[in-house]
Amino acid sequence: QKEVEQDPGPLSVPEGAIVSLNCTYSNSAFQYFMWYRQYSRKGPELLMYTYSSGNKEDGRFTAQVDKSSKYISLFIRDSQPSDSATYLCAMVDTGRRALTFGSGTRLQVQP
Amino acid sequence: NAGVTQTPKFQVLKTGQSMTLQCAQDMNHNSMYWYRQDPGMGLRLIYYSASEGTTDKGEVPNGYNVSRLNKREFSLRLESAAPSQTSVYFCASSILGRETDTQYFGPGTRLTVL
């Protein structure tokens, strides 16, 4: 069983929709949670990170962490075609000093 | 300021051939990483270098070797390529290698082993 599970999609939504992307994890030692965005044929880039349960907002993006349920989410409001990409969740077990990635969800925002 | 650069962008090898993937960063970062990305598997850490002169194994180190040539450069070598090493390889760097430090990724090298 993978430590981090993420639905691969693709998830197709119309422009302006609210998008919800999710990951579940099994390792209670994960302390830091991140979302990376990866455009086609490019390297991942950090979108947001948080290290506590609750919500963190940055513009149209909101990251949510529920440590009791081992569940994290990324919400995108007013989605744009330029948001079309693969979104990867990543987590850090401080004992390992390395990122553990989900497999990524491919998002397509239709104009 | 180019960030993290990788060469080559694409490579096709035959089974048993060797090659070295090159990575360089111009951000004066201390820590550097090599990942591979396979469909349905996400990114998996192959090796990392916390600082110049040190290297450590990651999750999937078998079949690979690394060299931290200097603070800027971190290379990944495949001594005898196998079809299972067909993947997209990403190099990344971070300023101090702490858990909360952002990792900056290069554009990747697409490797096919026949």
GROMACS .gro file of C-alpha atoms in nm:
model
  225
    1GLN     CA    1   0.000   0.000   0.000
    2LYS     CA    2   0.133   0.343  -0.093
    3GLU     CA    3   0.192   0.588   0.190
    4VAL     CA    4   0.022   0.864  -0.009
    5GLU     CA    5  -0.282   0.803  -0.229
    6GLN     CA    6  -0.401   1.048  -0.491
    7ASP     CA    7  -0.667   1.004  -0.759
    8PRO     CA    8  -0.491   1.032  -1.098
    9GLY     CA    9  -0.788   1.185  -1.278
   10PRO     CA   10  -0.810   1.335  -1.531
   11LEU     CA   11  -1.046   1.584  -1.374
   12SER     CA   12  -1.220   1.801  -1.634
   13VAL     CA   13  -1.408   2.115  -1.524
   14PRO     CA   14  -1.548   2.425  -1.697
   15GLU     CA   15  -1.376   2.758  -1.656
   16GLY     CA   16  -1.486   2.934  -1.335
   17ALA     CA   17  -1.561   2.613  -1.146
   18ILE     CA   18  -1.436   2.537  -0.797
   19VAL     CA   19  -1.189   2.249  -0.805
   20SER     CA   20  -1.118   2.013  -0.517
   21LEU     CA   21  -0.805   1.798  -0.524
   22ASN     CA   22  -0.733   1.549  -0.247
   23CYS     CA   23  -0.475   1.316  -0.098
   24THR     CA   24  -0.492   1.063   0.181
   25TYR     CA   25  -0.193   0.930   0.369
   26SER     CA   26  -0.116   0.653   0.613
   27ASN     CA   27   0.204   0.768   0.787
   28SER     CA   28   0.126   0.957   1.108
   29ALA     CA   29   0.483   1.094   1.108
   30PHE     CA   30   0.413   1.325   0.815
   31GLN     CA   31   0.432   1.679   0.951
   32TYR     CA   32   0.462   1.911   0.652
   33PHE     CA   33   0.226   1.910   0.358
   34MET     CA   34   0.279   2.065   0.019
   35TRP     CA   35   0.113   2.103  -0.317
   36TYR     CA   36   0.319   2.116  -0.634
   37ARG     CA   37   0.193   2.209  -0.979
   38GLN     CA   38   0.349   2.048  -1.286
   39TYR     CA   39   0.279   2.170  -1.636
   40SER     CA   40   0.324   1.925  -1.921
   41ARG     CA   41   0.690   1.853  -1.998
   42LYS     CA   42   0.807   2.072  -1.708
   43GLY     CA   43   0.941   2.018  -1.358
   44PRO     CA   44   0.713   2.054  -1.054
   45GLU     CA   45   0.690   2.394  -0.884
   46LEU     CA   46   0.580   2.457  -0.527
   47LEU     CA   47   0.232   2.604  -0.500
   48MET     CA   48   0.162   2.600  -0.125
   49TYR     CA   49   0.277   2.436   0.193
   50THR     CA   50   0.144   2.404   0.545
   51TYR     CA   51   0.248   2.222   0.859
   52SER     CA   52  -0.061   2.234   1.073
   53SER     CA   53  -0.420   2.123   1.057
   54GLY     CA   54  -0.656   2.386   0.923
   55ASN     CA   55  -0.675   2.609   0.618
   56LYS     CA   56  -0.420   2.825   0.441
   57GLU     CA   57  -0.525   3.063   0.167
   58ASP     CA   58  -0.322   3.221  -0.114
   59GLY     CA   59  -0.524   3.405  -0.374
   60ARG     CA   60  -0.752   3.158  -0.552
   61PHE     CA   61  -0.588   2.862  -0.379
   62THR     CA   62  -0.675   2.716  -0.038
   63ALA     CA   63  -0.487   2.426   0.120
   64GLN     CA   64  -0.663   2.228   0.390
   65VAL     CA   65  -0.510   1.971   0.624
   66ASP     CA   66  -0.696   1.732   0.852
   67LYS     CA   67  -0.437   1.534   1.044
   68SER     CA   68  -0.695   1.340   1.243
   69SER     CA   69  -0.835   1.195   0.918
   70LYS     CA   70  -0.497   1.191   0.738
   71TYR     CA   71  -0.651   1.387   0.454
   72ILE     CA   72  -0.535   1.698   0.269
   73SER     CA   73  -0.709   1.905   0.004
   74LEU     CA   74  -0.635   2.183  -0.241
   75PHE     CA   75  -0.922   2.404  -0.354
   76ILE     CA   76  -0.898   2.625  -0.660
   77ARG     CA   77  -1.162   2.897  -0.693
   78ASP     CA   78  -1.261   3.054  -1.025
   79SER     CA   79  -1.051   2.800  -1.214
   80GLN     CA   80  -0.881   2.917  -1.533
   81PRO     CA   81  -0.754   2.729  -1.841
   82SER     CA   82  -0.404   2.825  -1.724
   83ASP     CA   83  -0.464   2.607  -1.415
   84SER     CA   84  -0.463   2.299  -1.640
   85ALA     CA   85  -0.174   2.092  -1.506
   86THR     CA   86  -0.094   1.796  -1.287
   87TYR     CA   87  -0.116   1.867  -0.914
   88LEU     CA   88   0.104   1.664  -0.683
   89CYS     CA   89   0.070   1.649  -0.309
   90ALA     CA   90   0.389   1.596  -0.112
   91MET     CA   91   0.461   1.531   0.253
   92VAL     CA   92   0.761   1.530   0.481
   93ASP     CA   93   0.839   1.282   0.754
   94THR     CA   94   1.090   1.478   0.958
   95GLY     CA   95   1.274   1.158   1.038
   96ARG     CA   96   1.355   1.102   0.671
   97ARG     CA   97   1.431   1.454   0.546
   98ALA     CA   98   1.279   1.365   0.210
   99LEU     CA   99   0.957   1.440   0.029
  100THR     CA  100   0.702   1.164  -0.034
  101PHE     CA  101   0.489   1.248  -0.334
  102GLY     CA  102   0.144   1.141  -0.440
  103SER     CA  103   0.113   1.021  -0.798
  104GLY     CA  104  -0.057   1.343  -0.911
  105THR     CA  105  -0.402   1.445  -1.038
  106ARG     CA  106  -0.428   1.577  -1.391
  107LEU     CA  107  -0.665   1.876  -1.411
  108GLN     CA  108  -0.814   2.013  -1.732
  109VAL     CA  109  -1.004   2.344  -1.720
  110GLN     CA  110  -1.216   2.384  -2.031
  111PRO     CA  111  -1.265   2.741  -2.166
  112ASN     CA  112   1.956   3.335  -1.328
  113ALA     CA  113   1.869   3.000  -1.487
  114GLY     CA  114   1.770   2.814  -1.167
  115VAL     CA  115   1.820   2.437  -1.208
  116THR     CA  116   1.938   2.314  -1.547
  117GLN     CA  117   1.961   1.955  -1.669
  118THR     CA  118   2.130   1.794  -1.965
  119PRO     CA  119   2.043   1.618  -2.184
  120LYS     CA  120   1.669   1.679  -2.230
  121PHE     CA  121   1.616   1.345  -2.405
  122GLN     CA  122   1.821   1.027  -2.433
  123VAL     CA  123   1.771   0.680  -2.578
  124LEU     CA  124   2.000   0.403  -2.458
  125LYS     CA  125   2.036   0.036  -2.529
  126THR     CA  126   2.034  -0.212  -2.243
  127GLY     CA  127   2.378  -0.226  -2.084
  128GLN     CA  128   2.496   0.115  -2.200
  129SER     CA  129   2.608   0.375  -1.949
  130MET     CA  130   2.544   0.746  -1.928
  131THR     CA  131   2.562   1.041  -1.692
  132LEU     CA  132   2.284   1.292  -1.636
  133GLN     CA  133   2.410   1.637  -1.551
  134CYS     CA  134   2.249   1.890  -1.316
  135ALA     CA  135   2.360   2.238  -1.217
  136GLN     CA  136   2.204   2.514  -1.006
  137ASP     CA  137   2.300   2.879  -0.982
  138MET     CA  138   2.106   2.968  -0.666
  139ASN     CA  139   2.392   2.893  -0.423
  140HIS     CA  140   2.187   2.612  -0.269
  141ASN     CA  141   2.350   2.361  -0.038
  142SER     CA  142   2.124   2.060  -0.098
  143MET     CA  143   2.055   1.880  -0.423
  144TYR     CA  144   1.835   1.583  -0.516
  145TRP     CA  145   1.769   1.333  -0.793
  146TYR     CA  146   1.416   1.199  -0.846
  147ARG     CA  147   1.257   0.973  -1.102
  148GLN     CA  148   0.895   1.009  -1.211
  149ASP     CA  149   0.700   0.714  -1.346
  150PRO     CA  150   0.331   0.695  -1.443
  151GLY     CA  151   0.115   0.620  -1.140
  152MET     CA  152   0.414   0.634  -0.902
  153GLY     CA  153   0.473   1.002  -0.844
  154LEU     CA  154   0.827   1.124  -0.788
  155ARG     CA  155   1.063   0.895  -0.598
  156LEU     CA  156   1.393   1.004  -0.449
  157ILE     CA  157   1.699   0.828  -0.588
  158TYR     CA  158   1.985   1.008  -0.409
  159TYR     CA  159   2.036   1.338  -0.238
  160SER     CA  160   2.327   1.552  -0.128
  161ALA     CA  161   2.266   1.755   0.185
  162SER     CA  162   2.580   1.959   0.125
  163GLU     CA  163   2.894   1.960  -0.086
  164GLY     CA  164   3.093   1.647  -0.018
  165THR     CA  165   2.804   1.433   0.112
  166THR     CA  166   2.561   1.201  -0.062
  167ASP     CA  167   2.292   0.969   0.072
  168LYS     CA  168   2.063   0.705  -0.072
  169GLY     CA  169   1.696   0.776  -0.119
  170GLU     CA  170   1.406   0.541  -0.178
  171VAL     CA  171   1.523   0.381  -0.506
  172PRO     CA  172   1.906   0.399  -0.533
  173ASN     CA  173   1.977   0.059  -0.692
  174GLY     CA  174   2.142   0.085  -1.034
  175TYR     CA  175   2.252   0.446  -0.987
  176ASN     CA  176   2.554   0.635  -0.862
  177VAL     CA  177   2.592   1.006  -0.793
  178SER     CA  178   2.869   1.260  -0.767
  179ARG     CA  179   2.848   1.601  -0.602
  180LEU     CA  180   3.116   1.759  -0.814
  181ASN     CA  181   3.103   2.096  -0.638
  182LYS     CA  182   2.838   2.313  -0.477
  183ARG     CA  183   2.670   2.382  -0.813
  184GLU     CA  184   2.675   2.041  -0.980
  185PHE     CA  185   2.525   1.702  -0.896
  186SER     CA  186   2.543   1.421  -1.153
  187LEU     CA  187   2.358   1.089  -1.177
  188ARG     CA  188   2.523   0.792  -1.346
  189LEU     CA  189   2.368   0.477  -1.484
  190GLU     CA  190   2.649   0.223  -1.516
  191SER     CA  191   2.453  -0.045  -1.703
  192ALA     CA  192   2.113   0.079  -1.812
  193ALA     CA  193   1.808  -0.148  -1.787
  194PRO     CA  194   1.459  -0.105  -1.938
  195SER     CA  195   1.325  -0.058  -1.582
  196GLN     CA  196   1.521   0.268  -1.571
  197THR     CA  197   1.308   0.418  -1.847
  198SER     CA  198   1.168   0.724  -1.673
  199VAL     CA  199   1.174   1.100  -1.646
  200TYR     CA  200   1.455   1.216  -1.418
  201PHE     CA  201   1.435   1.541  -1.225
  202CYS     CA  202   1.706   1.721  -1.038
  203ALA     CA  203   1.612   1.960  -0.758
  204SER     CA  204   1.787   2.187  -0.511
  205SER     CA  205   1.702   2.360  -0.185
  206ILE     CA  206   1.884   2.619   0.015
  207LEU     CA  207   1.967   2.418   0.328
  208GLY     CA  208   1.781   2.088   0.287
  209ARG     CA  209   1.547   2.152   0.580
  210GLU     CA  210   1.202   1.999   0.563
  211THR     CA  211   1.039   2.338   0.511
  212ASP     CA  212   1.282   2.458   0.244
  213THR     CA  213   1.131   2.483  -0.102
  214GLN     CA  214   1.274   2.241  -0.352
  215TYR     CA  215   1.329   2.390  -0.698
  216PHE     CA  216   1.311   2.145  -0.986
  217GLY     CA  217   1.481   2.135  -1.322
  218PRO     CA  218   1.296   2.065  -1.649
  219GLY     CA  219   1.375   1.693  -1.648
  220THR     CA  220   1.554   1.439  -1.866
  221ARG     CA  221   1.342   1.188  -2.055
  222LEU     CA  222   1.531   0.859  -2.072
  223THR     CA  223   1.428   0.554  -2.271
  224VAL     CA  224   1.619   0.227  -2.236
  225LEU     CA  225   1.554  -0.024  -2.512
   0.00000   0.00000   0.00000
